[in-house]
Short mmCIF file of N, CA and C in Angstrom, two decimals:
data_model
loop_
_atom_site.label_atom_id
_atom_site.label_comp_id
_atom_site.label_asym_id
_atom_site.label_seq_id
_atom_site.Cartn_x
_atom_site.Cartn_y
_atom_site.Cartn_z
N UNK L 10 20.23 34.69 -34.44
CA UNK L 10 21.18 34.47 -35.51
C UNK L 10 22.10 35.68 -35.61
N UNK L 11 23.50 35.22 -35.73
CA UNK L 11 24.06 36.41 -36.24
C UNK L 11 23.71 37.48 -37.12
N UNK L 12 24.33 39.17 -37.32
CA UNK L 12 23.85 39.89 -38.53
C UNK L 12 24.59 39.25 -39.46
N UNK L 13 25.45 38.86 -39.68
CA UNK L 13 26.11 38.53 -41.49
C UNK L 13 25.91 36.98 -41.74
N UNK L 14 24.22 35.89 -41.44
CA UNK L 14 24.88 35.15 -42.05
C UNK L 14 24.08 35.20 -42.73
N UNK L 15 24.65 34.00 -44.23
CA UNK L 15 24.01 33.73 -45.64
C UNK L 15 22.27 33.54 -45.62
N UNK L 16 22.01 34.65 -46.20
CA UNK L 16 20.54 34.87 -46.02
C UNK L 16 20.25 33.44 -47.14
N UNK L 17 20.84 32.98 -48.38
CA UNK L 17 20.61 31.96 -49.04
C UNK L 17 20.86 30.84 -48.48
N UNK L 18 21.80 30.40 -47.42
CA UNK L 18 21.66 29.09 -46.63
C UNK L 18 20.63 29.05 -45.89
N UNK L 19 20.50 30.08 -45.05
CA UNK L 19 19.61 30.39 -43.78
C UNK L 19 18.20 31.15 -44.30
N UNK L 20 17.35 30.83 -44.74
CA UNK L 20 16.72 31.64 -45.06
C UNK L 20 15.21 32.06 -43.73
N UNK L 21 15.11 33.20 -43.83
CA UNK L 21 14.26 33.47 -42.95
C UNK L 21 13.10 32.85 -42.63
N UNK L 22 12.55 31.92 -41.60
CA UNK L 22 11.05 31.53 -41.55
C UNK L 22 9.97 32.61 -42.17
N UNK L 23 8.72 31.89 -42.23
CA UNK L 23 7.61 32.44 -42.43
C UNK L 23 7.22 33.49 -41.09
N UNK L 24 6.75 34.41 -41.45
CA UNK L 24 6.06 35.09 -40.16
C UNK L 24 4.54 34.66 -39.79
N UNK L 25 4.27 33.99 -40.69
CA UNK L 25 2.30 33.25 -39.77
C UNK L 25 2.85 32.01 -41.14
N UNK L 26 1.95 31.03 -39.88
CA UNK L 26 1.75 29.86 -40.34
C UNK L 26 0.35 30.00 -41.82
N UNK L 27 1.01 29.36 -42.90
CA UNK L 27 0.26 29.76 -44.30
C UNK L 27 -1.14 28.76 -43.93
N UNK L 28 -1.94 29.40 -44.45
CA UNK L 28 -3.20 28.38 -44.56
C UNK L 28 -3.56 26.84 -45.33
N UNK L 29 -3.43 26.07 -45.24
CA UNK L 29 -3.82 24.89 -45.60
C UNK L 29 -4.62 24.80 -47.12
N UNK L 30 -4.27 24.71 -47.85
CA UNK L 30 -4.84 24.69 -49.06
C UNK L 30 -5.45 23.40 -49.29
N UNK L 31 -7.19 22.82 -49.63
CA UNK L 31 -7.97 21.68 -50.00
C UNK L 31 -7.42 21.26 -51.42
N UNK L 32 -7.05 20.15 -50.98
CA UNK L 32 -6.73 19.00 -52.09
C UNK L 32 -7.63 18.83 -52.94
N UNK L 33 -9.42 18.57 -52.10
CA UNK L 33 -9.97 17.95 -52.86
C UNK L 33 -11.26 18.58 -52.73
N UNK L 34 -12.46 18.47 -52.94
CA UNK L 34 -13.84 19.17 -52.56
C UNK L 34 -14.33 18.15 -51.72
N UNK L 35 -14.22 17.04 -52.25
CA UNK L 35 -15.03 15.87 -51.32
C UNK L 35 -14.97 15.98 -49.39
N UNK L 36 -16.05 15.72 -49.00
CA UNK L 36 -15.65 15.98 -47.46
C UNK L 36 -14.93 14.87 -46.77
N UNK L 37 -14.97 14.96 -45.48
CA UNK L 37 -13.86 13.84 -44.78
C UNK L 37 -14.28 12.86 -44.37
N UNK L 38 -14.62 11.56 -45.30
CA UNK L 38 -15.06 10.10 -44.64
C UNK L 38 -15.13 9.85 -43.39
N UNK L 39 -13.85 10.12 -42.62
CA UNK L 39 -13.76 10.19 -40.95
C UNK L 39 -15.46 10.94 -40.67
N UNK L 40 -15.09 12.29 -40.94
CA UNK L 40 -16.17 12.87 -40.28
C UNK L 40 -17.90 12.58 -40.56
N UNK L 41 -18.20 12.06 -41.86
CA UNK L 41 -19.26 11.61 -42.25
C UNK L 41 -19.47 10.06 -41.62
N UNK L 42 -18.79 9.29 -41.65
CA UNK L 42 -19.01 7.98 -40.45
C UNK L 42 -19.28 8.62 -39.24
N UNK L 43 -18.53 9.17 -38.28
CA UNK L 43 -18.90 9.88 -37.07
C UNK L 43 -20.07 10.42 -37.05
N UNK L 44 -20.70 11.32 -38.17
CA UNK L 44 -21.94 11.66 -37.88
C UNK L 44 -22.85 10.84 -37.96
N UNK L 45 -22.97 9.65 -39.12
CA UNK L 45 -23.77 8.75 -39.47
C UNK L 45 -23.85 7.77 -38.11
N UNK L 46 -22.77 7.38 -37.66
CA UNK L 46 -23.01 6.47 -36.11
C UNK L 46 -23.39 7.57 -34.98
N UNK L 47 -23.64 8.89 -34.82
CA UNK L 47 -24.08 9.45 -33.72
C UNK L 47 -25.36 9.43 -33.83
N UNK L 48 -26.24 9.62 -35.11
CA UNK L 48 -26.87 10.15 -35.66
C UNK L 48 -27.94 8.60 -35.66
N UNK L 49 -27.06 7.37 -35.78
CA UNK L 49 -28.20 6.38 -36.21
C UNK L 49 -27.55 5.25 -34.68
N UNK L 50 -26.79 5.34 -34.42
CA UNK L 50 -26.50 4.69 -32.81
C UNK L 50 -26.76 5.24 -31.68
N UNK L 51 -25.81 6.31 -31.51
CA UNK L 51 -25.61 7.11 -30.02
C UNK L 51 -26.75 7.57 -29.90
N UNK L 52 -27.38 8.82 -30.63
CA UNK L 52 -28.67 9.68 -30.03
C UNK L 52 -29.94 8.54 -30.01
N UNK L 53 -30.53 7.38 -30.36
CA UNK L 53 -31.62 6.71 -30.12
C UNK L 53 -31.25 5.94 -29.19
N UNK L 54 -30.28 5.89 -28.86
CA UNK L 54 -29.51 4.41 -27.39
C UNK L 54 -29.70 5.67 -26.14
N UNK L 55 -29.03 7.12 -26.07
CA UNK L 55 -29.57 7.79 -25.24
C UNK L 55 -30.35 7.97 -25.06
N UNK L 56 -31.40 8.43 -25.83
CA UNK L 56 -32.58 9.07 -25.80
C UNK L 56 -33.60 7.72 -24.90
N UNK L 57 -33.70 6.59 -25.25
CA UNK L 57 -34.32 5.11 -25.27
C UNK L 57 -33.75 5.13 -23.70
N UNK L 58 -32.96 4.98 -23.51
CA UNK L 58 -32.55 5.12 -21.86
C UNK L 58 -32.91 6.40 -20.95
N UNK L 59 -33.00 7.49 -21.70
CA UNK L 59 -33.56 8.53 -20.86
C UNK L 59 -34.76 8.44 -20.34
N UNK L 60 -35.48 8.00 -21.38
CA UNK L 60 -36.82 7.29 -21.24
C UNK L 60 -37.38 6.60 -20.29
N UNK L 61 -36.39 5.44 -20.41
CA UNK L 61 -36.54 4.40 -19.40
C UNK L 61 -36.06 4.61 -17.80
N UNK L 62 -35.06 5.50 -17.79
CA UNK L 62 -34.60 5.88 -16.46
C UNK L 62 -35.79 6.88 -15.88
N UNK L 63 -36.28 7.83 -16.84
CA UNK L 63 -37.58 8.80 -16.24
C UNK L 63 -38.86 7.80 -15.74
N UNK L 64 -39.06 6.83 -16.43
CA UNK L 64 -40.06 5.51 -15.36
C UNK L 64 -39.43 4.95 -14.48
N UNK L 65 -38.50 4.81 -14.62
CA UNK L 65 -38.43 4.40 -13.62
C UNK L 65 -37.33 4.78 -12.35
N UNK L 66 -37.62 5.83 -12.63
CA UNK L 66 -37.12 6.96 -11.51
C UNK L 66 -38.20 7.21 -9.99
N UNK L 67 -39.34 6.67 -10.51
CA UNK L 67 -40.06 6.95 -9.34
C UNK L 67 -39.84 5.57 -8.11
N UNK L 68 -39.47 4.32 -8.49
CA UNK L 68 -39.05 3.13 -7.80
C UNK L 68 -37.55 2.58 -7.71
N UNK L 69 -37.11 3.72 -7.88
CA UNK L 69 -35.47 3.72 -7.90
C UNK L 69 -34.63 2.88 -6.52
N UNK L 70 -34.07 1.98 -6.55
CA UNK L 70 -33.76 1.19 -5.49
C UNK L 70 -32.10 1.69 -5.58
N UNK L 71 -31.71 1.67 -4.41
CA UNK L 71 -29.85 2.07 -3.91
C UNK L 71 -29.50 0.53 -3.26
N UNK L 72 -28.55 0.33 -3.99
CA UNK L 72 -27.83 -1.17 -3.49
C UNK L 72 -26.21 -0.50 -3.24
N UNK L 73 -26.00 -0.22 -1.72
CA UNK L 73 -24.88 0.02 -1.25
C UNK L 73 -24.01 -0.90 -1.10
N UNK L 74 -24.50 -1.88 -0.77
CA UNK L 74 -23.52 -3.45 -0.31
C UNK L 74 -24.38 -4.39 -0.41
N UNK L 75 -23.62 -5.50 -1.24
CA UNK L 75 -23.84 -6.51 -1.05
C UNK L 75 -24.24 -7.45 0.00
N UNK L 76 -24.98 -8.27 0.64
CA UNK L 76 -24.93 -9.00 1.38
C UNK L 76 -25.11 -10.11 1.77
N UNK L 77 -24.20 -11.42 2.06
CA UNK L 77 -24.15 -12.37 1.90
C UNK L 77 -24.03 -13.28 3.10
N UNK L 78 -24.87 -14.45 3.31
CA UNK L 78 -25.32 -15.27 4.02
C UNK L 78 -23.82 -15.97 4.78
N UNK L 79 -23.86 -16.13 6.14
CA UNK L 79 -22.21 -16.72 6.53
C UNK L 79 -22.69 -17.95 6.04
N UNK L 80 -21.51 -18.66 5.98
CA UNK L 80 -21.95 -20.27 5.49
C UNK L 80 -20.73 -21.04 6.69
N UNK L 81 -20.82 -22.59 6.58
CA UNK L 81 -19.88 -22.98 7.42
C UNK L 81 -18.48 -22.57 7.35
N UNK L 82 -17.42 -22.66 8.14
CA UNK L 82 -16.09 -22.46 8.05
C UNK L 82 -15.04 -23.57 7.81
N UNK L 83 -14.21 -23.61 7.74
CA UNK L 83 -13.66 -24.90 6.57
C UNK L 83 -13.51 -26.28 7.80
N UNK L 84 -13.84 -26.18 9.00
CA UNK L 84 -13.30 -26.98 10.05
C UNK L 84 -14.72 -27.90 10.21
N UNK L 85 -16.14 -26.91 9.75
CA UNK L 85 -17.36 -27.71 9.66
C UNK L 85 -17.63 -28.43 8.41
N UNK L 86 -16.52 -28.21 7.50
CA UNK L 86 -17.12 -28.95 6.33
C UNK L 86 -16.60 -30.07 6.35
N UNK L 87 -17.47 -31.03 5.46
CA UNK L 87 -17.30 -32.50 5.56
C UNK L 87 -16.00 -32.60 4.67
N UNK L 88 -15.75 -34.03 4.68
CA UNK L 88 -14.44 -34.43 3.98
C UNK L 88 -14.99 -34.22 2.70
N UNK L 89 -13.87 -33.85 1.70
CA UNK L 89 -14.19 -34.01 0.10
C UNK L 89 -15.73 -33.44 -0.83
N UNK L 90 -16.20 -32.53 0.62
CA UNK L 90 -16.98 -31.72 0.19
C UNK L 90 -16.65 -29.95 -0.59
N UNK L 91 -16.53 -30.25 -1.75
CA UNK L 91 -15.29 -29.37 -2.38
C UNK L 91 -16.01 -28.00 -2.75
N UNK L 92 -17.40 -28.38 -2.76
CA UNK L 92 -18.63 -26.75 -2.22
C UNK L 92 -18.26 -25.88 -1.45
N UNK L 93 -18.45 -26.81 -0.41
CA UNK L 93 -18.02 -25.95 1.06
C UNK L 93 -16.39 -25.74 1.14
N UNK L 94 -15.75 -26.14 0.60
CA UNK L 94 -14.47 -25.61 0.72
C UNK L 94 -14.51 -24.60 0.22
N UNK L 95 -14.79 -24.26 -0.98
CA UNK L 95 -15.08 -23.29 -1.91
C UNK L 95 -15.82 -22.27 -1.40
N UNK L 96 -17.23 -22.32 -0.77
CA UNK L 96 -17.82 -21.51 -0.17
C UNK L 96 -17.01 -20.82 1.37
N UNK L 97 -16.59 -21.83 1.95
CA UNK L 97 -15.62 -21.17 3.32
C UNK L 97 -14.56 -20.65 2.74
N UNK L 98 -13.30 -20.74 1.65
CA UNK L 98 -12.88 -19.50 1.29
C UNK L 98 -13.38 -18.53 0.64
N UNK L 99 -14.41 -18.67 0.14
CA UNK L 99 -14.90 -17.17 0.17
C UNK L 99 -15.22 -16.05 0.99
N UNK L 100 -15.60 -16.90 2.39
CA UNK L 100 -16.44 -16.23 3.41
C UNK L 100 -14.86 -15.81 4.23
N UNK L 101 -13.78 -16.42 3.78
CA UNK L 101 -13.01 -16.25 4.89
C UNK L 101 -12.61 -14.54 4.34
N UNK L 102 -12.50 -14.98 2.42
CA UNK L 102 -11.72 -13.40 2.11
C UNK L 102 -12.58 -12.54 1.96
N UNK L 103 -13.84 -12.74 2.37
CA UNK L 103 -14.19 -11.46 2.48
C UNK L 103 -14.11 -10.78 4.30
N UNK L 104 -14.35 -11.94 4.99
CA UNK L 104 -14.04 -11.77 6.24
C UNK L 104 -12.46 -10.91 6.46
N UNK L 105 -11.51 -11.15 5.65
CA UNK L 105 -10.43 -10.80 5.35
C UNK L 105 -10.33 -8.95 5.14
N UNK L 106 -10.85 -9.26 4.04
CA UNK L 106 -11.12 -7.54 3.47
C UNK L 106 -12.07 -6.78 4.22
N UNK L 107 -13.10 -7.29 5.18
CA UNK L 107 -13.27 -6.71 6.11
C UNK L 107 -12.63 -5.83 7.45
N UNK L 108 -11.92 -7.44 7.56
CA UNK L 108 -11.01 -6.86 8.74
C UNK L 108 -9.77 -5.92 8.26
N UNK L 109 -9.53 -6.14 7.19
CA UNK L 109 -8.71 -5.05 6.16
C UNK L 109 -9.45 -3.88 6.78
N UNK L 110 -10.30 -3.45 6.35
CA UNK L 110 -10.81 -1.95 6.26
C UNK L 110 -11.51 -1.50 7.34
N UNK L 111 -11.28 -2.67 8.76
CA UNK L 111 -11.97 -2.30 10.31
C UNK L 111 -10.60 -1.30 10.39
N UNK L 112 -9.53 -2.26 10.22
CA UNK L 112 -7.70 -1.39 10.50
C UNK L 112 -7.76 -0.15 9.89
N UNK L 113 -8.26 0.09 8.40
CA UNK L 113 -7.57 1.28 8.36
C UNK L 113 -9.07 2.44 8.47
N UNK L 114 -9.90 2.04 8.68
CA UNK L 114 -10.95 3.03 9.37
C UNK L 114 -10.44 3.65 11.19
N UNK L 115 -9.74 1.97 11.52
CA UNK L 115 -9.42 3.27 12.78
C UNK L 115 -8.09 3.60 12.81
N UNK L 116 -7.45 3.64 11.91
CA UNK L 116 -6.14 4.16 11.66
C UNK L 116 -6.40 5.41 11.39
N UNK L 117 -7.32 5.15 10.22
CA UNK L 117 -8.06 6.78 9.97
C UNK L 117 -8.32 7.84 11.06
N UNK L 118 -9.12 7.19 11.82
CA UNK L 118 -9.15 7.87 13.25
C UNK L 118 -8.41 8.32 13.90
N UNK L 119 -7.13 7.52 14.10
CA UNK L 119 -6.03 7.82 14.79
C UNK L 119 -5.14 9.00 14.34
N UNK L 120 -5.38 8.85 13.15
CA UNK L 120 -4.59 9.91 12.12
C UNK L 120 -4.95 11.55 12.64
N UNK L 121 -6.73 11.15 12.39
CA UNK L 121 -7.43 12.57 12.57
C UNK L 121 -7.31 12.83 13.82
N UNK L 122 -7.36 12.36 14.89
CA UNK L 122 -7.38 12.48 16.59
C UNK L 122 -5.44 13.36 16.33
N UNK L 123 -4.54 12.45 15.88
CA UNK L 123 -3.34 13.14 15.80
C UNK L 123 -3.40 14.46 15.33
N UNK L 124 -3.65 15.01 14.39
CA UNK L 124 -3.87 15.80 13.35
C UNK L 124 -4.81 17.06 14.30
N UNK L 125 -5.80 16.70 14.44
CA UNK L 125 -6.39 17.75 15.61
C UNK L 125 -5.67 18.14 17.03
N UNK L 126 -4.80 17.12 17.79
CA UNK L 126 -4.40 17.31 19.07
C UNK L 126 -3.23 17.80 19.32
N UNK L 127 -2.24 17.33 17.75
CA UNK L 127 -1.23 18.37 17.78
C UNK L 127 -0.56 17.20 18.25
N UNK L 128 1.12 17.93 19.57
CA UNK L 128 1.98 16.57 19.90
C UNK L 128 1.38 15.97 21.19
N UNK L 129 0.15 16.49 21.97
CA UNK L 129 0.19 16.38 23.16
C UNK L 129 -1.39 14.94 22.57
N UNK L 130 -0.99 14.21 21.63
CA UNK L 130 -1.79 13.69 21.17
C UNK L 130 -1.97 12.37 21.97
N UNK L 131 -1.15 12.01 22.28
CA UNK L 131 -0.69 10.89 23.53
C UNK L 131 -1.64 10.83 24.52
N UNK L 132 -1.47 11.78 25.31
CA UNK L 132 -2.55 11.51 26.08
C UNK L 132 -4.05 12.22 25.72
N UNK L 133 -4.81 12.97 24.93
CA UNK L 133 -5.69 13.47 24.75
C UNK L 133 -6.12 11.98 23.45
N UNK L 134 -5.33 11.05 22.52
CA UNK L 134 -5.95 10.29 21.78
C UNK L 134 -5.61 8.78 22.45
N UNK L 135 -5.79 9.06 23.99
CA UNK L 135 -5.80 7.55 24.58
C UNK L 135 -6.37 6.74 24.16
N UNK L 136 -7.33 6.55 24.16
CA UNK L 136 -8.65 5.41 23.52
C UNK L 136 -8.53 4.88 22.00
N UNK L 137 -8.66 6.46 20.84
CA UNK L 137 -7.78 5.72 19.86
C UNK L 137 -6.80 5.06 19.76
N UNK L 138 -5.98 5.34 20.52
CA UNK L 138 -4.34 4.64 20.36
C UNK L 138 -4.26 3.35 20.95
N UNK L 139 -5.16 3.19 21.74
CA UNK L 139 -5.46 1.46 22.82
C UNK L 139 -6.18 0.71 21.39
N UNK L 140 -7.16 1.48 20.96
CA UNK L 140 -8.35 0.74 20.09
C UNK L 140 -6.96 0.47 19.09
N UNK L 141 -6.50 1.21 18.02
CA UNK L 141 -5.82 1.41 17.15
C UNK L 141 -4.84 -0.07 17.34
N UNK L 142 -4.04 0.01 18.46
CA UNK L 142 -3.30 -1.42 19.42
C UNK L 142 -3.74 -2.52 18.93
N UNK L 143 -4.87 -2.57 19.42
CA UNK L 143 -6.01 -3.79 19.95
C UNK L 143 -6.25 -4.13 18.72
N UNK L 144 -6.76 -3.33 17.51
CA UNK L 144 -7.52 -4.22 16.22
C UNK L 144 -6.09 -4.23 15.53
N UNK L 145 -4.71 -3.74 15.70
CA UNK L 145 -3.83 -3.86 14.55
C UNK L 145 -3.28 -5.49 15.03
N UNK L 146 -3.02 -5.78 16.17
CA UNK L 146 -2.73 -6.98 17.29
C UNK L 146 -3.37 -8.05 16.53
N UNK L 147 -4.58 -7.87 16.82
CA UNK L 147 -5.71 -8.83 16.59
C UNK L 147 -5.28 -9.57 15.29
N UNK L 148 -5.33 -8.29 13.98
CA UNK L 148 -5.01 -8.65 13.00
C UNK L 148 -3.51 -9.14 12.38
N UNK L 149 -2.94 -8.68 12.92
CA UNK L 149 -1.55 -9.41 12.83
C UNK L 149 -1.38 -10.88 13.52
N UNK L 150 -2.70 -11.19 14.36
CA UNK L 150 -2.21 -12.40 14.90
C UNK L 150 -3.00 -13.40 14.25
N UNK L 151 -3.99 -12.88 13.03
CA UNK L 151 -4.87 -13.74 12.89
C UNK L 151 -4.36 -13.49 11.45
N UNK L 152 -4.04 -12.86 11.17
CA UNK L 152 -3.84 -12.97 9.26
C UNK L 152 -2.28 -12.68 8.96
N UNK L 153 -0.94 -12.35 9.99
CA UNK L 153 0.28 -11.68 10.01
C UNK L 153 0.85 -12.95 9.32
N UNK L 154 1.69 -13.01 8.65
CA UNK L 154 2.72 -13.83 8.12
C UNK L 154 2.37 -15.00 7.39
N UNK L 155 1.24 -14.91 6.47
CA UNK L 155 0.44 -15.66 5.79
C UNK L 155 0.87 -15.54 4.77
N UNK L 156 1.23 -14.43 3.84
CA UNK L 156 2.08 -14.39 2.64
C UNK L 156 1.35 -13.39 1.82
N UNK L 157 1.55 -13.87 0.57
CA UNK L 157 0.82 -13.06 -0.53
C UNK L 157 -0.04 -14.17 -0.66
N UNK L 158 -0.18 -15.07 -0.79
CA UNK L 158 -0.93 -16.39 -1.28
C UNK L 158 -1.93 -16.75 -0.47
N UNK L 159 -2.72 -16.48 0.91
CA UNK L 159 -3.18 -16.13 2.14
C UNK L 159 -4.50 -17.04 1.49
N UNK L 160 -4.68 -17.99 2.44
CA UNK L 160 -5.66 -19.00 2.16
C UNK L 160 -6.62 -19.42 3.64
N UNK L 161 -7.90 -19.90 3.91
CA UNK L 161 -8.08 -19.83 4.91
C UNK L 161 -7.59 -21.10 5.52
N UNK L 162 -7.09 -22.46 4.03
CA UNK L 162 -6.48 -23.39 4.81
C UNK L 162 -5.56 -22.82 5.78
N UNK L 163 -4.76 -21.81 5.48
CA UNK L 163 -3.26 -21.48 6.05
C UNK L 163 -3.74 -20.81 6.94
N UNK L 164 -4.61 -19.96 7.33
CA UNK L 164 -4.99 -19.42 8.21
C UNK L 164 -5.67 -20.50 9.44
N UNK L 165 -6.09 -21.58 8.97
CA UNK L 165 -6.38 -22.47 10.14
C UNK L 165 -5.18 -23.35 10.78
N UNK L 166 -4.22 -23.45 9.98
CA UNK L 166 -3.45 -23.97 10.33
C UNK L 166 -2.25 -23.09 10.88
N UNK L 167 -2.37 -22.29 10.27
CA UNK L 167 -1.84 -20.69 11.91
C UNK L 167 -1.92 -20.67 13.13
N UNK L 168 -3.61 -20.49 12.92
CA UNK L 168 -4.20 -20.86 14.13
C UNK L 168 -3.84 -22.28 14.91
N UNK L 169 -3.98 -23.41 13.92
CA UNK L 169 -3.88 -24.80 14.84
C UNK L 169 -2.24 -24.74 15.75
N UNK L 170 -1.45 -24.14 15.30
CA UNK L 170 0.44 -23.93 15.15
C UNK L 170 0.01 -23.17 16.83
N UNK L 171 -0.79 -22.06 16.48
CA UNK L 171 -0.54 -21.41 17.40
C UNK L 171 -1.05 -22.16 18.97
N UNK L 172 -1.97 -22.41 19.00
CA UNK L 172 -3.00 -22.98 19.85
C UNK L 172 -1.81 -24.02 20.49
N UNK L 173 -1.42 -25.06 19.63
CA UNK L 173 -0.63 -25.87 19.97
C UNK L 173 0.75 -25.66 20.35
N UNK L 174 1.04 -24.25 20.35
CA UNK L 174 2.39 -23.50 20.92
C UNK L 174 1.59 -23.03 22.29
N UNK L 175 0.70 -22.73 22.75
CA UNK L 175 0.19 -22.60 24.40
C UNK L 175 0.06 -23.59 24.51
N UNK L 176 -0.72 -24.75 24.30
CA UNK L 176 -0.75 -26.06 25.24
C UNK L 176 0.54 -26.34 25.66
N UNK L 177 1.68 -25.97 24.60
CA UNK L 177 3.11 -26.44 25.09
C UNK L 177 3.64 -26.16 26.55
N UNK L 178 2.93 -24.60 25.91
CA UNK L 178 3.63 -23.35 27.31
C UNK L 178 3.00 -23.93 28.49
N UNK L 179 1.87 -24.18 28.60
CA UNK L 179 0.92 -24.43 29.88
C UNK L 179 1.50 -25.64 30.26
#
């Protein structure tokens, strides 16, 4: 601020923030609910589970993945059998998200083989770069241009399109 202006317009701030003066004696509802639900919910729901996790800590089972039985594919199911339709797209998208994450595991690879070999990566990450080829190919020819909407009807009928574009050729 300038030296000359109106100390009565402008008046100087406080130099420390003033202390908070209590309205009232009573304590803070907020904070008395909070204790009352830690106090009669949270600590006996932990404690009751600590419990139970220490028994049974000695037969502790690890379920990494799921795993699920193949079932037919939509070309073995009967007509108007609307199970197995149901069950073969399932098997297809997970077959799907599989082959999803075969690609970018060896992409991964390819990355790190690059990343270690520097530019002379070409020929020292031959094998990745063939493999890398081979499963991106695969997958572009079996799931490429299916859409967002990617169904295994459409995927058989990809396939049928395609099949029936070589008999042409031959």
């Amino acid at each position: 601020m300038p030296e000359d202006h109106d100390k009565d317009v402008y008046p100087e701030p406080p130099r420390q923030t003033p202390m908070v003066d209590k309205q009232t004696a009573l304590p803070n509802p907020a904070l008395i609910l909070s204790k009352l639900f830690y106090y009669s919910v949270d600590l006996p729901v932990t404690k009751f589970r600590g419990v139970i996790e220490g028994i049974q800590g000695e037969k502790k089972s690890h379920y990494y993945h799921q795993k699920f039985r193949r079932v037919p594919e939509l070309t073995e199911c009967q007509e108007g059998d609307y199970l197995c339709y149901y069950e073969a797209e399932m098997q297809w998208r997970r077959d799907y998200k599989v082959d999803q994450e075969i690609v970018k595991v060896i992409q991964e690879r390819l990355r790190a083989c690059q990343q270690r070999e520097g530019p002379s990566y070409r020929q020292n990450c031959a094998k990745e770069l063939q493999q890398f080829d081979q499963v991106s190919k695969s997958f572009q020819l079996r799931y490429g241009d299916l859409g967002a909407y990617a169904s295994s009807r459409k995927c058989l009928m990809k396939q049928k399109e395609r099949m029936m574009a070589e008999a042409q050729k031959a």
